[in-house]
GROMACS .gro file of C-alpha atoms in nm:
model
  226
    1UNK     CA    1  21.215  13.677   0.119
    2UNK     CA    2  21.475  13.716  -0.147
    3UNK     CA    3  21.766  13.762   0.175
    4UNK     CA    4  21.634  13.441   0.340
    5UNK     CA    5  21.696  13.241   0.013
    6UNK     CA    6  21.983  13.375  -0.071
    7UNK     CA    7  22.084  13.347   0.287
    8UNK     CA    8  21.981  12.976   0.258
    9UNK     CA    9  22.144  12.914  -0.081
   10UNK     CA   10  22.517  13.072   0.093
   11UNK     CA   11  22.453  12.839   0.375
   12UNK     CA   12  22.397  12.487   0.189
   13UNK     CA   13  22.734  12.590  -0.018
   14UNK     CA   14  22.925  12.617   0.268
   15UNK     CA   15  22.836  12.293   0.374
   16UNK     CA   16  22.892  12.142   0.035
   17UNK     CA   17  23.217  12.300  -0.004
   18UNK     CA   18  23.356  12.194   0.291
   19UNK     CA   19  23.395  12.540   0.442
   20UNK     CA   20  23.346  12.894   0.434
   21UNK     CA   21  23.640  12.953   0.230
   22UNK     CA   22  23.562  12.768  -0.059
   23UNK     CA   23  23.215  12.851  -0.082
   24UNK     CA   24  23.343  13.176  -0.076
   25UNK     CA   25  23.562  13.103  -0.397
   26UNK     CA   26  23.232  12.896  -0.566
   27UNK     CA   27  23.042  13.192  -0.494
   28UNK     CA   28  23.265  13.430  -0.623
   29UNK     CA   29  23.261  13.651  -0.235
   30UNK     CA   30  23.482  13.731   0.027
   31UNK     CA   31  23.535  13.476   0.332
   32UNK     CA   32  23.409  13.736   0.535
   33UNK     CA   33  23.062  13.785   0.315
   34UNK     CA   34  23.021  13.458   0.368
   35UNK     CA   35  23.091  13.425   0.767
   36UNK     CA   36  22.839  13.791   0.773
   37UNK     CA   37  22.571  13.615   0.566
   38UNK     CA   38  22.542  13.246   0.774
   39UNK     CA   39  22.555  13.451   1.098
   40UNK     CA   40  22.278  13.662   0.985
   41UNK     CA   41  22.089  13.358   0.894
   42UNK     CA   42  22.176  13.189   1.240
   43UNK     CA   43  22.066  13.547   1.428
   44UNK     CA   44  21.667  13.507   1.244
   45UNK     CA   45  21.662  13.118   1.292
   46UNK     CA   46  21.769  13.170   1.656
   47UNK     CA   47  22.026  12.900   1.638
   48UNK     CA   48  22.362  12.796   1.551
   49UNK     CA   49  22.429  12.597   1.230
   50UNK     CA   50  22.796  12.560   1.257
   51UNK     CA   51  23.019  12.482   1.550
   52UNK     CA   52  23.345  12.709   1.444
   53UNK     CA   53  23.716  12.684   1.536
   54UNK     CA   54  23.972  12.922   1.420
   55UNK     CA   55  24.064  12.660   1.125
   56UNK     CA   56  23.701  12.517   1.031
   57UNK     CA   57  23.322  12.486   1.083
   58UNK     CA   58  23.138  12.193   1.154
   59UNK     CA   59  22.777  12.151   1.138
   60UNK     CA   60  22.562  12.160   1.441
   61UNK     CA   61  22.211  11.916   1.511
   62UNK     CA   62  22.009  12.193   1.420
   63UNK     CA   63  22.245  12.312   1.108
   64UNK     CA   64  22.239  11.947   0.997
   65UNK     CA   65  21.891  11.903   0.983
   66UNK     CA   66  21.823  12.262   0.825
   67UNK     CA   67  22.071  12.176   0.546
   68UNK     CA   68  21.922  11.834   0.480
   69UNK     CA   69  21.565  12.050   0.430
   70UNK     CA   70  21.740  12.350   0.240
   71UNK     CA   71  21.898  12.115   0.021
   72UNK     CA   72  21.596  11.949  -0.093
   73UNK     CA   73  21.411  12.240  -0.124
   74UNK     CA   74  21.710  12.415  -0.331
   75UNK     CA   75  21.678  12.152  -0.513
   76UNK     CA   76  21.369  12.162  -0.606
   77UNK     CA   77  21.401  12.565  -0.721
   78UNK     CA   78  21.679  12.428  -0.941
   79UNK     CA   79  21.430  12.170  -1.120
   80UNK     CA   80  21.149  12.393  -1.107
   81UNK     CA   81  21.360  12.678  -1.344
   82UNK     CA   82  21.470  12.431  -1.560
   83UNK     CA   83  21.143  12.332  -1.655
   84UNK     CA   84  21.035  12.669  -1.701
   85UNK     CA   85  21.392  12.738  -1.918
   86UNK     CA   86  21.286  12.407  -2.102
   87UNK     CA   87  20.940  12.506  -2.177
   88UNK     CA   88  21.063  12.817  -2.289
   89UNK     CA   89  21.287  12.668  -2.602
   90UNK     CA   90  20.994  12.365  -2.680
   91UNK     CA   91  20.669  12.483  -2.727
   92UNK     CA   92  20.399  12.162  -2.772
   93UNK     CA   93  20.065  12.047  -2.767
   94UNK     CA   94  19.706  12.192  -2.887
   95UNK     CA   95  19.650  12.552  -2.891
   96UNK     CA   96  19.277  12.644  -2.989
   97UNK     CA   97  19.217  12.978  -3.058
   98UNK     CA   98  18.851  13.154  -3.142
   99UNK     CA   99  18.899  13.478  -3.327
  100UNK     CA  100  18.689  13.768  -3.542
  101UNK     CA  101  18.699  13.664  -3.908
  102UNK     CA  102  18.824  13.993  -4.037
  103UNK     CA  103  19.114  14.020  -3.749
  104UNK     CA  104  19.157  13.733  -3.734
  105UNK     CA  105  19.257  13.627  -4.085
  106UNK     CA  106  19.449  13.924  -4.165
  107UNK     CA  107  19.628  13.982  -3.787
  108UNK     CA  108  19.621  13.686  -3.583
  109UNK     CA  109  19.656  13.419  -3.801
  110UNK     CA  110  19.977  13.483  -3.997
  111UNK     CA  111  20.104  13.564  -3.654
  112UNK     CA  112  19.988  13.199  -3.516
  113UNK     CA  113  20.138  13.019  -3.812
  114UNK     CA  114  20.478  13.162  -3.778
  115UNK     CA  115  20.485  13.042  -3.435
  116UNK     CA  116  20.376  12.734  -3.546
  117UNK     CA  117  20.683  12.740  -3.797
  118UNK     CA  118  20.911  12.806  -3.526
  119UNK     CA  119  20.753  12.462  -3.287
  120UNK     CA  120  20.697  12.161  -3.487
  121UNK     CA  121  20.510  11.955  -3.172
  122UNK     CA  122  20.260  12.267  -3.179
  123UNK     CA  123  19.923  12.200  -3.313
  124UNK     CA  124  19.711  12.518  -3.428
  125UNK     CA  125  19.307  12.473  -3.396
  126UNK     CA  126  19.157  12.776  -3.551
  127UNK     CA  127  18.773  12.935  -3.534
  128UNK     CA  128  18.724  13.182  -3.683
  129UNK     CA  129  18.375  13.357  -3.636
  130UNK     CA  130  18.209  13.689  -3.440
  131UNK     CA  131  18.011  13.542  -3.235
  132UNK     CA  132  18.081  13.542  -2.818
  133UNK     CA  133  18.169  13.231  -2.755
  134UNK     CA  134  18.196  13.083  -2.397
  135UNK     CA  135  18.615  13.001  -2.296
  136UNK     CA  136  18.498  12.697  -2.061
  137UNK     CA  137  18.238  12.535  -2.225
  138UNK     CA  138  18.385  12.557  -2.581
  139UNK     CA  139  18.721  12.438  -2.468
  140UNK     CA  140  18.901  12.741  -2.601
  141UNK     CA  141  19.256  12.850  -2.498
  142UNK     CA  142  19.269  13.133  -2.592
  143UNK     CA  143  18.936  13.383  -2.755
  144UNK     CA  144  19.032  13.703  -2.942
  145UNK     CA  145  18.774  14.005  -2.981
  146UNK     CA  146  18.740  14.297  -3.043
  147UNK     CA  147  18.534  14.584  -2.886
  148UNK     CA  148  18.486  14.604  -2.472
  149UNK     CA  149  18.474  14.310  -2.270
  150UNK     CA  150  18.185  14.189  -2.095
  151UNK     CA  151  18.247  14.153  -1.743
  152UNK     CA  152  18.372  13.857  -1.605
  153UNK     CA  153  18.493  13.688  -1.254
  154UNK     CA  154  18.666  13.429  -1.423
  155UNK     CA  155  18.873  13.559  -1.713
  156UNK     CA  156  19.161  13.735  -1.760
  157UNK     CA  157  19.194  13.965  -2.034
  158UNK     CA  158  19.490  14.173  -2.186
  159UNK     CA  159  19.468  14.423  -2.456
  160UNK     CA  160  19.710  14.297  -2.742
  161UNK     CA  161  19.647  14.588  -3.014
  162UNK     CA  162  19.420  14.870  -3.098
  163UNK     CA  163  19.225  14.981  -3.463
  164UNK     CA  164  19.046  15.305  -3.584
  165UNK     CA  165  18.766  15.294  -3.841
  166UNK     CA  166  18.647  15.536  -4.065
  167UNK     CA  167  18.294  15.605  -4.244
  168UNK     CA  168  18.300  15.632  -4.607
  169UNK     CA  169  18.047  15.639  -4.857
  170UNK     CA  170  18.011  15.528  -5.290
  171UNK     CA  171  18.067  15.857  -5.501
  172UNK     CA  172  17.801  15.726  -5.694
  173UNK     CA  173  17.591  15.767  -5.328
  174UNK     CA  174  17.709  16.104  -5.243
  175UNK     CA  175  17.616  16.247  -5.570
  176UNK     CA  176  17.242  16.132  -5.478
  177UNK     CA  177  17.173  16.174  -5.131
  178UNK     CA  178  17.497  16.392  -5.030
  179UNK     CA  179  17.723  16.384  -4.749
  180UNK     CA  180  17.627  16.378  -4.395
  181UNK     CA  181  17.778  16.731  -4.228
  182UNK     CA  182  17.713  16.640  -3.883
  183UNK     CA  183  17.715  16.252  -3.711
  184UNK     CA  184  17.410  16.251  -3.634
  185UNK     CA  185  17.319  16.343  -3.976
  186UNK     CA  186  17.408  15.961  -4.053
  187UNK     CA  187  17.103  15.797  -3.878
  188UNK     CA  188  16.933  15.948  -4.150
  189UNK     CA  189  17.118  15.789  -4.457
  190UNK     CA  190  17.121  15.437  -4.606
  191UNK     CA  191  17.395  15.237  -4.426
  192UNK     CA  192  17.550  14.906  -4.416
  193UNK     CA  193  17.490  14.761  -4.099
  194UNK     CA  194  17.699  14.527  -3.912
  195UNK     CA  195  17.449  14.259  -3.671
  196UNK     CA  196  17.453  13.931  -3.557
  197UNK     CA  197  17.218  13.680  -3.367
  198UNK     CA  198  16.947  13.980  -3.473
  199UNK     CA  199  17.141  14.228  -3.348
  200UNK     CA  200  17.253  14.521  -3.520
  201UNK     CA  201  17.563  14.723  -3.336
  202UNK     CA  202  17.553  15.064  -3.340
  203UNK     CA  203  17.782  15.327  -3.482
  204UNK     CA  204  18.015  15.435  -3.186
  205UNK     CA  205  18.214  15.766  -3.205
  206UNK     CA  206  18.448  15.908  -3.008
  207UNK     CA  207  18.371  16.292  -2.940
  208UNK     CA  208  18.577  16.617  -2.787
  209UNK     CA  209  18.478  16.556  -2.418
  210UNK     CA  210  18.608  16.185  -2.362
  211UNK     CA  211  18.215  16.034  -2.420
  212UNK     CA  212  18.100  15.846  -2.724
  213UNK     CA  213  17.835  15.925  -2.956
  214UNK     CA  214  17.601  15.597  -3.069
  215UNK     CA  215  17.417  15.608  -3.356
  216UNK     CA  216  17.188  15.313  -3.394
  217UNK     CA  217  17.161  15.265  -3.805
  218UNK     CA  218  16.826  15.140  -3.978
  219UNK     CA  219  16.916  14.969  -4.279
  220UNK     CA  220  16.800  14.726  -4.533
  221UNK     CA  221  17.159  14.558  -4.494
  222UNK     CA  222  17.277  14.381  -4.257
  223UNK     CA  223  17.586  14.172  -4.290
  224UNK     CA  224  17.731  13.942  -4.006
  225UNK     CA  225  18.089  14.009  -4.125
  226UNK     CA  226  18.323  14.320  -4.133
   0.00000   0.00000   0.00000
């Protein structure tokens, strides 16, 4: 595909140049890479595009309608690409975002407003909350999470950074009930849970043979943010 447009974009300069020669010079080639590349063209299309003499070309019936086609449709590329180049420098409109409270306000956010900064016609909309939220209905552009992602026909997801959490415990708490030696020593202690919409997430970690270990805490408290 990449030959035939390039074979395409060689042709319709030879025919705006005037010639072979000074498409050649345009294109920054060699007559002759130019004569090679229009008769390879000519050899898949199964038909000539130029009549030739030893001192010019001319188009043929067929060449002169393909041009009139390639032209437009080079054309087209062109203006395509420099709306993409254009959109690249201006960034505008409403961007909604739905984010974690914890990642979001430290990560995401300062990240958001310095792009924000950089693109005055960009408007930020900002949720910030835990809770799964659904990317149609809610008119989101964009929802960040955390954890593993439900499965889903009609998103696309992309991992943009990763995080490790620890367990740590109040002196104060260790001098009373002591330190858990083992993990699953901690279903036994008094925890602060993490739960919303009455559920309370487990405790996931990560052991020596590639599986996770889930410890379901029972605890008097339960908070709905990290």
């Amino acid at each position: 595909m990449n030959d035939d447009l390039a074979g395409i974009a060689v042709f319709v300069e030879a025919v705006n140049s005037g010639g072979f020669s000074a498409a050649a010079a345009r294109l920054n080639l060699s007559r002759s890479a130019v004569g090679k590349t229009v008769a390879k063209l000519e050899a898949r299309l199964g038909v000539l595009l130029f009549h030739r003499t030893t001192r010019s070309q001319s188009l043929t019936e067929d060449g002169q309608l393909f041009y009139e086609r390639c032209s437009r449709a080079l054309e087209e590329i062109r203006t395509g690409k420099s709306m993409i180049d254009s959109g690249r420098k201006s960034v505008s409109g409403r961007l909604r975002v739905s984010m974690p409270v914890l990642f979001g306000r430290s990560c995401v956010a300062p990240v958001l407003a310095n792009l924000a900064l950089h693109h005055p016609e960009l408007a930020l909309e900002l949720d910030f909350n835990d809770r799964l939220v659904n990317v149609q209905e809610d008119d989101f552009d964009l929802v960040i999470r955390n954890g593993p992602l439900e499965s889903s026909t009609s998103l696309l997801a992309r991992r943009i950074a990763s995080y490790s959490m620890t367990v740590c415990a109040a002196p104060s708490y260790v001098e009373t009930r002591g330190a858990p030696r083992t993990v699953d020593e901690i279903a036994g202690h008094d925890v602060i849970a993490y739960g919303r919409s009455g559920r309370i997430y487990g405790w996931r970690f990560p052991m020596n043979d590639a599986h996770q270990r889930v410890i379901q805490p029972t605890s008097r408290l339960c908070f709905n943010d990290l």
